Each structure stands twice: as structure tokens, then as C-alpha cells.
Short mmCIF file of N, CA and C in Angstrom, two decimals:
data_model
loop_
_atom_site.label_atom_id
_atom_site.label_comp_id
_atom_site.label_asym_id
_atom_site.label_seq_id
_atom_site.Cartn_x
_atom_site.Cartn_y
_atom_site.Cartn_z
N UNK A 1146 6.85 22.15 -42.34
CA UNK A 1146 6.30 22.33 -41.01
C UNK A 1146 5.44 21.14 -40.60
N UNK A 1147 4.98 20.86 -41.31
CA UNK A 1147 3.32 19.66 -41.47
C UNK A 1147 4.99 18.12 -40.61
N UNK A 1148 6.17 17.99 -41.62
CA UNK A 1148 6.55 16.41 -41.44
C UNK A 1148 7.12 17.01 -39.95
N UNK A 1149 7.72 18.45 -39.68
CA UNK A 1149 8.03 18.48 -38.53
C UNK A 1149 7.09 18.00 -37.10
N UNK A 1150 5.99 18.84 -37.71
CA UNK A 1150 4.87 18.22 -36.02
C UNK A 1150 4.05 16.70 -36.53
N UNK A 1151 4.97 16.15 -37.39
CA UNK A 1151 4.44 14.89 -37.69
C UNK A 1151 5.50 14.06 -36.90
N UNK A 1152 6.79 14.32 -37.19
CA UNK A 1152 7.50 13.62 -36.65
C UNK A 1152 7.82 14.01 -35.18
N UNK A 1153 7.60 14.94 -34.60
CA UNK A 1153 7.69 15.33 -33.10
C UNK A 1153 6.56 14.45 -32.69
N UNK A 1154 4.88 14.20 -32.87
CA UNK A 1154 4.06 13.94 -32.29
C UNK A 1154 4.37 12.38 -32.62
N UNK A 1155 4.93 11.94 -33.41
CA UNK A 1155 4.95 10.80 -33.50
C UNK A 1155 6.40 9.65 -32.98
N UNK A 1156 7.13 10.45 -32.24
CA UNK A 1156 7.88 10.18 -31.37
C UNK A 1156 7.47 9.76 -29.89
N UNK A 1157 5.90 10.38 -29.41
CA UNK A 1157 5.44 10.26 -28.29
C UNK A 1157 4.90 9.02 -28.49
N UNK A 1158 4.46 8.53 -29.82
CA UNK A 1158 3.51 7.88 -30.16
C UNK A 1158 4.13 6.44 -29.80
N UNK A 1159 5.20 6.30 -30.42
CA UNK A 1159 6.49 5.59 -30.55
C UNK A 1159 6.83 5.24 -29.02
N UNK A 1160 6.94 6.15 -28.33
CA UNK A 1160 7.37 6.04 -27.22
C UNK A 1160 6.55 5.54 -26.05
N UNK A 1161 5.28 5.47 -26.41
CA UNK A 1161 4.09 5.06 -25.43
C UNK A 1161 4.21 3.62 -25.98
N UNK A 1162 4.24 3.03 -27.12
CA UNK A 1162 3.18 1.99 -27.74
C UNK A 1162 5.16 0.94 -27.72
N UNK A 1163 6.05 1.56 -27.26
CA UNK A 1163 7.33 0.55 -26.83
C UNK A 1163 7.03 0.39 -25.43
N UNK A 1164 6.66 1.31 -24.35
CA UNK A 1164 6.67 1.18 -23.07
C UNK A 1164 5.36 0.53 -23.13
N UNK A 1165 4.76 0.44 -23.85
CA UNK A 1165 3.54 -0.69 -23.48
C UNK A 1165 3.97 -2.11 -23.87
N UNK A 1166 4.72 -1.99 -24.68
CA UNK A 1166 5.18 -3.47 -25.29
C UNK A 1166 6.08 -4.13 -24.17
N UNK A 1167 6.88 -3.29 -23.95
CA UNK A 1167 7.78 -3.12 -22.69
C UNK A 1167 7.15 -3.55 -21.16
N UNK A 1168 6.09 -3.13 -20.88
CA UNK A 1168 5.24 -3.61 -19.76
C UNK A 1168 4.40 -4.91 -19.96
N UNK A 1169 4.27 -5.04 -20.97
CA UNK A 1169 3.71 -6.37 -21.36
C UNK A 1169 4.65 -7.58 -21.47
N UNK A 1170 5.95 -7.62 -21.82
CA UNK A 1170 6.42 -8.45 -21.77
C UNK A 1170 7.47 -8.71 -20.57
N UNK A 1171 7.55 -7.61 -19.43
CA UNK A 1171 7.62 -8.05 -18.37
C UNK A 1171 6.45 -8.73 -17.18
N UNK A 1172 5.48 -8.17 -18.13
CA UNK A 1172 4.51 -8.53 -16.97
C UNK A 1172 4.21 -7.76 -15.36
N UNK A 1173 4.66 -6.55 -15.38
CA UNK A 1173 5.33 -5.88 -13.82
C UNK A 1173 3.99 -5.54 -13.63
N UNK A 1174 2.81 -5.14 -14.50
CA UNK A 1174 1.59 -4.13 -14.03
C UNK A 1174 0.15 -4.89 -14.55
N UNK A 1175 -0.30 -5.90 -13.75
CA UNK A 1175 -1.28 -6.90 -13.51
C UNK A 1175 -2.47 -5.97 -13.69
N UNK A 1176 -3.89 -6.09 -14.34
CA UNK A 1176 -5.40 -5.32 -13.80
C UNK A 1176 -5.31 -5.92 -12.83
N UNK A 1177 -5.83 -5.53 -11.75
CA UNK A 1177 -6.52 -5.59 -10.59
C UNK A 1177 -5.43 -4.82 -9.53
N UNK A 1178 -4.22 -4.99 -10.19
CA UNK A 1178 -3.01 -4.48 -9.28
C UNK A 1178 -3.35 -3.45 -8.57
N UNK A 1179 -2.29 -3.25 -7.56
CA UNK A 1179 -2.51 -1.42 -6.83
C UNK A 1179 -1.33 -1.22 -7.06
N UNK A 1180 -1.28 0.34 -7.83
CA UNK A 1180 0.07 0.90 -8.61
C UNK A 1180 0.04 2.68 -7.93
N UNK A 1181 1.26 2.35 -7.67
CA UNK A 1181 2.31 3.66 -7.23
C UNK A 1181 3.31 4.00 -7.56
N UNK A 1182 3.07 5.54 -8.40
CA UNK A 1182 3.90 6.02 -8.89
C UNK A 1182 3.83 7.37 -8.82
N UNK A 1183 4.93 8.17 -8.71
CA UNK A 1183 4.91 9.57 -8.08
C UNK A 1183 3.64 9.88 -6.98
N UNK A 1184 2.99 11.09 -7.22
CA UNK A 1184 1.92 11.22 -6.89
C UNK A 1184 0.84 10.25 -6.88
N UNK A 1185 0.91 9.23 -7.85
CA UNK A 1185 -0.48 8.89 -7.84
C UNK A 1185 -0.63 7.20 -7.32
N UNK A 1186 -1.96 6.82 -6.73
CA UNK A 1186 -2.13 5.46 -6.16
C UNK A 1186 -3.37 5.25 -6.27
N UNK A 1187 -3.46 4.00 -7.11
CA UNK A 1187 -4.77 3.53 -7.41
C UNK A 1187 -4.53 2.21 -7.71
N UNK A 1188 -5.53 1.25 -7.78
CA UNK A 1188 -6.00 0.58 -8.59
C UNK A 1188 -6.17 0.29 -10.22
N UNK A 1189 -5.40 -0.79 -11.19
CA UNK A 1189 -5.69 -0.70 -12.37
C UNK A 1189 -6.02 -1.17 -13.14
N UNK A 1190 -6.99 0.04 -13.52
CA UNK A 1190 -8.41 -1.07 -14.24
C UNK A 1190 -8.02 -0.99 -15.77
N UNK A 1191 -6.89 -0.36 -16.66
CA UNK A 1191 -7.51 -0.89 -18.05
C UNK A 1191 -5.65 -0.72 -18.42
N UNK A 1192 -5.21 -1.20 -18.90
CA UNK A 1192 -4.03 -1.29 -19.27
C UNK A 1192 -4.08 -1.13 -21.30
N UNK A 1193 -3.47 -0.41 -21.73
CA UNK A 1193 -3.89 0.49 -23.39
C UNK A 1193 -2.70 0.27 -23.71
N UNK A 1194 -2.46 0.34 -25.31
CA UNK A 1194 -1.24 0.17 -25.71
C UNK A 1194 -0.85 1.74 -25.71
N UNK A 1195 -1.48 2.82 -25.43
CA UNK A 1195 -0.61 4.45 -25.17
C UNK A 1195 -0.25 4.43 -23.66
N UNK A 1196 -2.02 3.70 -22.74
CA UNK A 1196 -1.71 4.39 -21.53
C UNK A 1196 -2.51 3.28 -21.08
N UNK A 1197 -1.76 3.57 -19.41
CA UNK A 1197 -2.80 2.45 -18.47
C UNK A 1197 -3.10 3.22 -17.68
N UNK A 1198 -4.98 2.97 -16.93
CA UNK A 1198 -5.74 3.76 -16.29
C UNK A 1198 -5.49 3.13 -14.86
N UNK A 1199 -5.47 3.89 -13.99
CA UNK A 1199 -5.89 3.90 -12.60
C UNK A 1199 -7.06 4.47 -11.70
N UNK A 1200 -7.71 3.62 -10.75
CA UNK A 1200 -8.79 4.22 -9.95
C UNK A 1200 -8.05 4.62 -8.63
N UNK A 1201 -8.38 5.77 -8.56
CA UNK A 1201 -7.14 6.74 -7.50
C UNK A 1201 -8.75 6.21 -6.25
N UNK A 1202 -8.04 6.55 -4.99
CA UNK A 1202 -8.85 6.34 -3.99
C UNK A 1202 -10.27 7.02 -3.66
N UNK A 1203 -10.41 7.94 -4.76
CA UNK A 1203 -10.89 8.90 -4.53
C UNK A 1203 -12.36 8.50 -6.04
N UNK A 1204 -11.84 7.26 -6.44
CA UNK A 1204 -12.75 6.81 -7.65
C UNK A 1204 -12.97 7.22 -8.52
N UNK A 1205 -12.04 8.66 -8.70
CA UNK A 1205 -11.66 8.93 -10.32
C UNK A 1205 -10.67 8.17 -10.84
N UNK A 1206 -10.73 8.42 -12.22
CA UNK A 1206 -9.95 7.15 -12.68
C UNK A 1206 -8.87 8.29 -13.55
N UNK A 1207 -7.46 8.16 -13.52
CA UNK A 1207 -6.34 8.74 -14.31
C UNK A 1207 -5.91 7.67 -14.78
N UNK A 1208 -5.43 8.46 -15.90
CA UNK A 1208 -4.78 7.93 -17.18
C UNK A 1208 -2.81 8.42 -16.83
N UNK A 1209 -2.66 7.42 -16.87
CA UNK A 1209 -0.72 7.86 -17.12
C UNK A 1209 -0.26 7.04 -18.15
N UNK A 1210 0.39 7.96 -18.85
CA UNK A 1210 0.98 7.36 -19.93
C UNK A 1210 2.38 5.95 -19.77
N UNK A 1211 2.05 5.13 -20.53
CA UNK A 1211 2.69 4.14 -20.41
C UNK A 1211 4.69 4.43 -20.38
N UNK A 1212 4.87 5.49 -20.91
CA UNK A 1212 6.39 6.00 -21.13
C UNK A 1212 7.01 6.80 -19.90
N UNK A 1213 5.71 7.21 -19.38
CA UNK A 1213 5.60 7.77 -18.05
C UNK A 1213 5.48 6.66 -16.72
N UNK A 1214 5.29 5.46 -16.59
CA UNK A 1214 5.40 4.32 -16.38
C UNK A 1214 7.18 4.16 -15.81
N UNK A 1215 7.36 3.79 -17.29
CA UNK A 1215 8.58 3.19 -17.67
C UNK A 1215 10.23 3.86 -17.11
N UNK A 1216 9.36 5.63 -17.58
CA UNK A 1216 10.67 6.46 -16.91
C UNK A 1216 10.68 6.77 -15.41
N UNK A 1217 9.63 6.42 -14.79
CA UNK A 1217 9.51 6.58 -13.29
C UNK A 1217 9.60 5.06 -12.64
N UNK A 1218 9.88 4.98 -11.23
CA UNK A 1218 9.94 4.23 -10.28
C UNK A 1218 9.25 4.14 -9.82
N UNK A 1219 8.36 2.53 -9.88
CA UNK A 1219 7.17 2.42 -9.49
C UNK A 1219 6.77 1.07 -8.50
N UNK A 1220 5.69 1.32 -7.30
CA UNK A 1220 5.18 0.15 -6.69
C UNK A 1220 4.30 -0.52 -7.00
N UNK A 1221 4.06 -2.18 -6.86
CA UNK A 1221 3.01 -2.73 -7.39
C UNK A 1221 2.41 -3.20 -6.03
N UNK A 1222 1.36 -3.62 -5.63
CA UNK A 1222 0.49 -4.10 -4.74
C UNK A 1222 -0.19 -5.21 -5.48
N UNK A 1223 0.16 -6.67 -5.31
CA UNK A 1223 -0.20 -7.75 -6.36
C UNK A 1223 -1.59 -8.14 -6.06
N UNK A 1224 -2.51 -8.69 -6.97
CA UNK A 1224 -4.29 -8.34 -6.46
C UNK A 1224 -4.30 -9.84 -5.67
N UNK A 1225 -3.19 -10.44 -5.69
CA UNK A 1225 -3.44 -11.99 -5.03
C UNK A 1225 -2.53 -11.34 -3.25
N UNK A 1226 -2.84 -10.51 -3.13
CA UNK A 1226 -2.17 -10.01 -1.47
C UNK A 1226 -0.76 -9.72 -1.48
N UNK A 1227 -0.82 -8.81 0.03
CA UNK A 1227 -0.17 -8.22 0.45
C UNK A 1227 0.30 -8.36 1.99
N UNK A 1228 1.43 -7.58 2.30
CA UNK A 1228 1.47 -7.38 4.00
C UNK A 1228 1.16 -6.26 4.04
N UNK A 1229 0.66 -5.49 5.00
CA UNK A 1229 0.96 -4.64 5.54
C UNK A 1229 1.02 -4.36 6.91
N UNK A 1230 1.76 -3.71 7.61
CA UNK A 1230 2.21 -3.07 8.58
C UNK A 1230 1.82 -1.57 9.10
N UNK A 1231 1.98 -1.81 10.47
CA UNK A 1231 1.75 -0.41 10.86
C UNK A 1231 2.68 0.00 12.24
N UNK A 1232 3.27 0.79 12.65
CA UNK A 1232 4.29 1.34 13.85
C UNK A 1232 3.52 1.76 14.85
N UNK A 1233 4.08 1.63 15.90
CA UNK A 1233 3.56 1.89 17.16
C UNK A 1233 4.67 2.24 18.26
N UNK A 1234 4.70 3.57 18.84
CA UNK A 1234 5.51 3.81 20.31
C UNK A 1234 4.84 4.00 21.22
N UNK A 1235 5.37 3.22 22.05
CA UNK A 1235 4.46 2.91 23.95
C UNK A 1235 5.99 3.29 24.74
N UNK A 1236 5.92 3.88 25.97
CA UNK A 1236 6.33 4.02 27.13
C UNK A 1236 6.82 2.61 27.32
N UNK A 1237 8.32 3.12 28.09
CA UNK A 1237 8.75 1.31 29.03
C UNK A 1237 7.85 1.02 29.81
N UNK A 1238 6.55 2.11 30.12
CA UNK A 1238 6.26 1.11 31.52
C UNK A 1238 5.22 0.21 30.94
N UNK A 1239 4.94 0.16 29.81
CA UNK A 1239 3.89 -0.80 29.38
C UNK A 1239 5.18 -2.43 28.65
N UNK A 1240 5.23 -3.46 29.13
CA UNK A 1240 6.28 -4.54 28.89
C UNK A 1240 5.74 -4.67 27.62
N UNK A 1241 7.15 -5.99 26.73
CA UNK A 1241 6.82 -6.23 25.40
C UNK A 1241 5.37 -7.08 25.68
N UNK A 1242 5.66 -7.96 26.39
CA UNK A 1242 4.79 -9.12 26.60
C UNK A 1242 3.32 -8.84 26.66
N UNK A 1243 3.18 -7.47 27.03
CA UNK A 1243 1.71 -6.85 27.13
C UNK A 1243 1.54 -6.36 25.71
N UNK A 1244 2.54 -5.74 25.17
CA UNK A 1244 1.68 -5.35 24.33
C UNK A 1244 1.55 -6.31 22.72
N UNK A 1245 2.65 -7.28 22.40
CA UNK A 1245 2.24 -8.28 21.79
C UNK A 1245 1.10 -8.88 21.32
N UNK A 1246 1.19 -9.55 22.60
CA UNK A 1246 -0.91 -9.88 21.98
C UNK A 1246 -1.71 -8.98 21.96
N UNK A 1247 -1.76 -7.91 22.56
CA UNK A 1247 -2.35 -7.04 21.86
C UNK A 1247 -2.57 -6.55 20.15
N UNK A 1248 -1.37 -6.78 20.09
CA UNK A 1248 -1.07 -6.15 18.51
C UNK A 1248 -1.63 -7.36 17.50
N UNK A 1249 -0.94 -8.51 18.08
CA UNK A 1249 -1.77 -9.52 17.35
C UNK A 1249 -3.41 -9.89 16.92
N UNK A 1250 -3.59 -9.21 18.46
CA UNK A 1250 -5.24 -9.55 18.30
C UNK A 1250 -5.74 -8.23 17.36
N UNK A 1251 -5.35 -7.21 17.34
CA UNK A 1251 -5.68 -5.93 16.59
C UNK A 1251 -5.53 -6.57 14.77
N UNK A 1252 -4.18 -7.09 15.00
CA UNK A 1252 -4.13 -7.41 12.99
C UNK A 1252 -5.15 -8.38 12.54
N UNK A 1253 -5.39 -9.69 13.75
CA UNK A 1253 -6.37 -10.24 13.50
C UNK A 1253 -7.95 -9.84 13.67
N UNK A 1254 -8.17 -9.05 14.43
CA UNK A 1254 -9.35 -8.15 14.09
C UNK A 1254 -9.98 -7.90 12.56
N UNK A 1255 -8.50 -7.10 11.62
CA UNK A 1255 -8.77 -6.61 10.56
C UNK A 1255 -8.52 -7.59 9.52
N UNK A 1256 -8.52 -8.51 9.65
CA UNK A 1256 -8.48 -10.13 9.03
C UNK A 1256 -7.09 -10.28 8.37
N UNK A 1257 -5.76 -9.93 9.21
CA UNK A 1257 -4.32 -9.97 8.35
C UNK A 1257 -4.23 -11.38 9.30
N UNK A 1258 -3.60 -12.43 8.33
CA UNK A 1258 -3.42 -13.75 8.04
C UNK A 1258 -1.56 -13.62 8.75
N UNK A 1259 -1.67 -14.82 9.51
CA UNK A 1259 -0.15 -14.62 9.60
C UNK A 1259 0.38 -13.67 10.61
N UNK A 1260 -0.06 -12.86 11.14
CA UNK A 1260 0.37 -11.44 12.15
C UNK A 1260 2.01 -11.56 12.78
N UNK A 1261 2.45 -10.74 12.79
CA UNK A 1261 3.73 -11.38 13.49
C UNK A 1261 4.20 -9.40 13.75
N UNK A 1262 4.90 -9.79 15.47
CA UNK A 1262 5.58 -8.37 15.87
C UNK A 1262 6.69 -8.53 15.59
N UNK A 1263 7.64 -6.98 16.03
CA UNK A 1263 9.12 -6.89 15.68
C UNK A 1263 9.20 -5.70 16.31
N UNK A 1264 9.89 -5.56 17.51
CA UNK A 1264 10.49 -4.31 18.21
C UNK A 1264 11.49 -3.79 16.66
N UNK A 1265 11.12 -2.87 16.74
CA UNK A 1265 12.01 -2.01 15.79
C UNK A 1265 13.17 -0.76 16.46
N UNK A 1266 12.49 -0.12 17.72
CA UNK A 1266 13.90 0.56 18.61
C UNK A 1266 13.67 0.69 19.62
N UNK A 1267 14.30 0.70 20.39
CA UNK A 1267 14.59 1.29 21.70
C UNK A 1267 14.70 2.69 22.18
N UNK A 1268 14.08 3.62 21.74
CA UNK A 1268 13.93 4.79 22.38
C UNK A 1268 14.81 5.28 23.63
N UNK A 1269 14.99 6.53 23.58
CA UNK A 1269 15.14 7.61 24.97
C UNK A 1269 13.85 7.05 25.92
N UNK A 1270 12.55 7.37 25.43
CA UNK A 1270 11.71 7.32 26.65
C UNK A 1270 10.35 6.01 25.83
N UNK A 1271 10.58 5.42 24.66
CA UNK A 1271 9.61 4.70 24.17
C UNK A 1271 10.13 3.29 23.50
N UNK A 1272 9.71 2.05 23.46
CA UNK A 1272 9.74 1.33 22.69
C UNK A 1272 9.14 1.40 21.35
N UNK A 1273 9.37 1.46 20.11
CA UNK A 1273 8.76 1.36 19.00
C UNK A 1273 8.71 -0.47 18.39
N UNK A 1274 7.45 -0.35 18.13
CA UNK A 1274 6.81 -2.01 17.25
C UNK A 1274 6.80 -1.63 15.75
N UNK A 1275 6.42 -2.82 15.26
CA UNK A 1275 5.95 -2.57 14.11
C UNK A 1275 5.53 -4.04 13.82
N UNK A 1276 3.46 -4.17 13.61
CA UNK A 1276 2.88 -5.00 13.69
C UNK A 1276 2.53 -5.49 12.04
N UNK A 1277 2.67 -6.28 11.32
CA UNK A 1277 2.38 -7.06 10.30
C UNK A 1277 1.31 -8.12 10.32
N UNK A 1278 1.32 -8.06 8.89
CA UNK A 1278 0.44 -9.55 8.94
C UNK A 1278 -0.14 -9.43 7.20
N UNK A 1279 -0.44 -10.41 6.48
CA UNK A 1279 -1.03 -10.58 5.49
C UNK A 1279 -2.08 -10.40 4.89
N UNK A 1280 -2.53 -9.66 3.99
CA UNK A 1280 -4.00 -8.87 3.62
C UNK A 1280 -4.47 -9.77 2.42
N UNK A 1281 -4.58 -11.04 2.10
CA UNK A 1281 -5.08 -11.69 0.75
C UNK A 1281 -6.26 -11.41 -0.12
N UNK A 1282 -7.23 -10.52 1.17
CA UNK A 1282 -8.43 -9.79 0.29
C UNK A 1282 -8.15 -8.36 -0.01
N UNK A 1283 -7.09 -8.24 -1.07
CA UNK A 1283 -6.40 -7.07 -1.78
C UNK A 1283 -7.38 -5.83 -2.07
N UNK A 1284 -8.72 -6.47 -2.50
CA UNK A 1284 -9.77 -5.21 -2.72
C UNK A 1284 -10.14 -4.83 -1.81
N UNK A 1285 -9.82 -4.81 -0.22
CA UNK A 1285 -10.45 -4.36 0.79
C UNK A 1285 -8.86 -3.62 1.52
N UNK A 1286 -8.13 -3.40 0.35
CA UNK A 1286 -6.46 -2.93 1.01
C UNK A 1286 -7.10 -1.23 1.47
N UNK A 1287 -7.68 -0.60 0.83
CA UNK A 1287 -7.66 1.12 1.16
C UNK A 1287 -8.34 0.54 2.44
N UNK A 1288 -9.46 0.41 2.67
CA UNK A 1288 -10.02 0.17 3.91
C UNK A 1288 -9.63 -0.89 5.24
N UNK A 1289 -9.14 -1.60 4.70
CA UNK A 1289 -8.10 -2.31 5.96
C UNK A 1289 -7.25 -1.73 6.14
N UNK A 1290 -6.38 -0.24 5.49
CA UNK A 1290 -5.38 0.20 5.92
C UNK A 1290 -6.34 1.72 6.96
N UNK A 1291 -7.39 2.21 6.34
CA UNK A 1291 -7.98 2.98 7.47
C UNK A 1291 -8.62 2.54 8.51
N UNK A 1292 -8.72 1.30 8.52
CA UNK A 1292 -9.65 0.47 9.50
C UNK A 1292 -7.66 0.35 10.64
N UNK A 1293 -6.74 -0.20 10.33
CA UNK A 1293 -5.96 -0.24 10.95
C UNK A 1293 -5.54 1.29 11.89
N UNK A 1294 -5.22 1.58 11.94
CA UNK A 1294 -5.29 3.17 12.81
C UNK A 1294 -5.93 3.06 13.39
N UNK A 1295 -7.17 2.63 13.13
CA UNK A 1295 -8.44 2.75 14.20
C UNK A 1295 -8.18 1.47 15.46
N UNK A 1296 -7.79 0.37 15.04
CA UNK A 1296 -7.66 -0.59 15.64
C UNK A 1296 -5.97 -0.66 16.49
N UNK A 1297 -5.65 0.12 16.16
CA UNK A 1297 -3.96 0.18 16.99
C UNK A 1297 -4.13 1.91 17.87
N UNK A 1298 -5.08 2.34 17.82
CA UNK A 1298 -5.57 3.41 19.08
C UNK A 1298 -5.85 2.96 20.59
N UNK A 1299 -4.57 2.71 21.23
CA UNK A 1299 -4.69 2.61 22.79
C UNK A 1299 -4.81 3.36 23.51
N UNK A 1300 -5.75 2.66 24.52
CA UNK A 1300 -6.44 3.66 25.84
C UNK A 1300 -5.79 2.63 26.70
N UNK A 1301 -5.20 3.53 27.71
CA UNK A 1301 -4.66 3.57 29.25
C UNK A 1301 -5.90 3.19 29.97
N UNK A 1302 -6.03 2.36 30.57
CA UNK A 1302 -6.67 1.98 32.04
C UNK A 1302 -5.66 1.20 32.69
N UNK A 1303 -5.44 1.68 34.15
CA UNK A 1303 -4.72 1.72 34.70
C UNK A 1303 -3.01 1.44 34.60
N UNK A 1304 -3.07 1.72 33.55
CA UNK A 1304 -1.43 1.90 33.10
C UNK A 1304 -1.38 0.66 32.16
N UNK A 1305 -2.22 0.09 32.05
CA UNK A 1305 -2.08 -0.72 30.88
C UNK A 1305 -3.29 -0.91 29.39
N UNK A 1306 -2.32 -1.27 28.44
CA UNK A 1306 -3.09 -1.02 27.34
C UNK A 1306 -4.39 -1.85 26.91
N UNK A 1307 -5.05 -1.47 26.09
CA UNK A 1307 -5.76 -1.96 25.33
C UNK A 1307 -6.51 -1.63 24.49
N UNK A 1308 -6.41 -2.76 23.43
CA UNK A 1308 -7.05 -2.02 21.76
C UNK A 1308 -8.25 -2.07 21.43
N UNK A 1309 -8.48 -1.04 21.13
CA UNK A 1309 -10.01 -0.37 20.67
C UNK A 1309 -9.91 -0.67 19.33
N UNK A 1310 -11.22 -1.29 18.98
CA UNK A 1310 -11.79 -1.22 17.61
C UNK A 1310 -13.38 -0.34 17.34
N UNK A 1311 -12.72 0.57 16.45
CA UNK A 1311 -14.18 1.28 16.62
C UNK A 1311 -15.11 0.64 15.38
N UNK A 1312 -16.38 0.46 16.27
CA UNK A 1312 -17.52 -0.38 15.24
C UNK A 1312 -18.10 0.94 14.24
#
């Protein structure tokens, strides 16, 4: 009984401390990275030969096992930057040309490097955007992505837009 739950528990053991070897010699999961996988998204602060830790947004820190890693499909967020993007639908009666610089001046607000638009569809009754731009200060990604929402909230005066940044 004893070599049976010796050799069951030590199959996990086996199996963490290859998927760590395994992550190490690809290199895919950097500290400082931002990692997504299933449920969970954080920040990662300690990388273990069983398990690597994450600081979830919420500043607890989880542990996922490195085999658990390996068998799931996962995103990295590299700590040397990112893009990110955000969508937007406006009415035809507001033109591209109006709302462009708008959008630009909104990404540059939240300090994204680079900004650039892209009509993405043509709607029944809306144009849809989708505004980009480059985030290189990676530790300020959770909060430049809630700070964005705030800054792509248009108010109508007189039928035309403009972006609010709330202080």
C-alpha cells in the first residue's frame, strides 16, 4: 500500500518538476509577466520548480501548478509592453473623421505610444472602431485598462462627440 501512494504521489511530483523544466527551457513565462490561464490573471511573481505564483488583481497571490501550466492554453503579457485596444460603436451621424482624433487623443491621454484607429464594421445603424496603441509601462496595465473605459465615454453636445476623462 505504502509503494502504491508512493508511486501515485510521486508521479505528480514528476510531472510538475518536467513542466517546470519544460517552461524553463522555453522561456514562455518571464517574472514580471502578466499570465492567463483559464480562470485566472495575474502577474508573476515567483516561478518554483512544482509551481509558479501569480498576483491575481485582487493582490492575492495563487499558486498553479506548473503541469497545470503546460496542459492548459495560456496568455503571456510581456513586462517590456503591450497593445492594447478597446471597441467603440457611434451612430453614422457622427463621421469617421470626427471621431478619429478623438480616439487618438483618448489613447494618448492614457499614455499608449503609437495610437492608431481601424473601422472594424459597418453596422445596420452604427459604425464600430477599435482604438489601439502601445502600453510600455506594463505595471500600470490593470489600471490603464480601467482608466481606458473611462476615457472612451462620449457625451453628445450637439450631435457631436467628445471624450471625457474623468480626473
Amino acid at each position: 500500500l505504502a509503494t502504491a501512494i508512493m508511486g501515485l504521489s510521486s508521479t505528480t511530483l514528476i510531472a510538475n518538476a518536467m513542466a517546470s523544466v519544460m517552461l524553463r527551457t522555453t522561456n514562455s513565462i518571464r517574472m514580471g509577466d502578466y499570465l492567463r490561464v483559464g480562470d485566472h490573471f495575474g502577474r508573476v511573481t515567483e516561478r518554483g520548480l512544482m509551481h509558479t505564483e501569480i498576483q491575481m488583481e485582487s493582490r492575492e497571490l495563487t499558486t498553479l501548478p506548473n503541469s497545470y501550466l503546460i496542459s492548459n492554453p495560456f496568455t503571456i503579457v510581456r513586462s517590456s509592453g503591450t497593445i492594447i485596444s478597446a471597441t467603440l460603436s457611434l451612430g453614422y451621424d457622427v463621421t469617421v473623421s470626427e471621431v478619429e482624433p478623438l480616439l487618438l487623443d483618448a489613447a494618448a491621454k492614457i499614455g499608449l505610444e503609437e495610437p492608431f484607429v481601424r473601422v472594424m464594421e459597418l453596422g445596420n445603424f452604427a459604425i464600430t472602431y477599435r482604438v489601439s496603441g502601445f502600453l510600455s509601462d506594463i505595471k500600470h496595465l490593470l489600471s490603464a485598462l480601467a482608466v481606458w473605459w473611462v476615457v472612451l465615454s462620449f457625451r453628445t453636445k450637439s450631435n457631436r462627440p467628445t471624450a471625457a476623462l474623468a480626473q
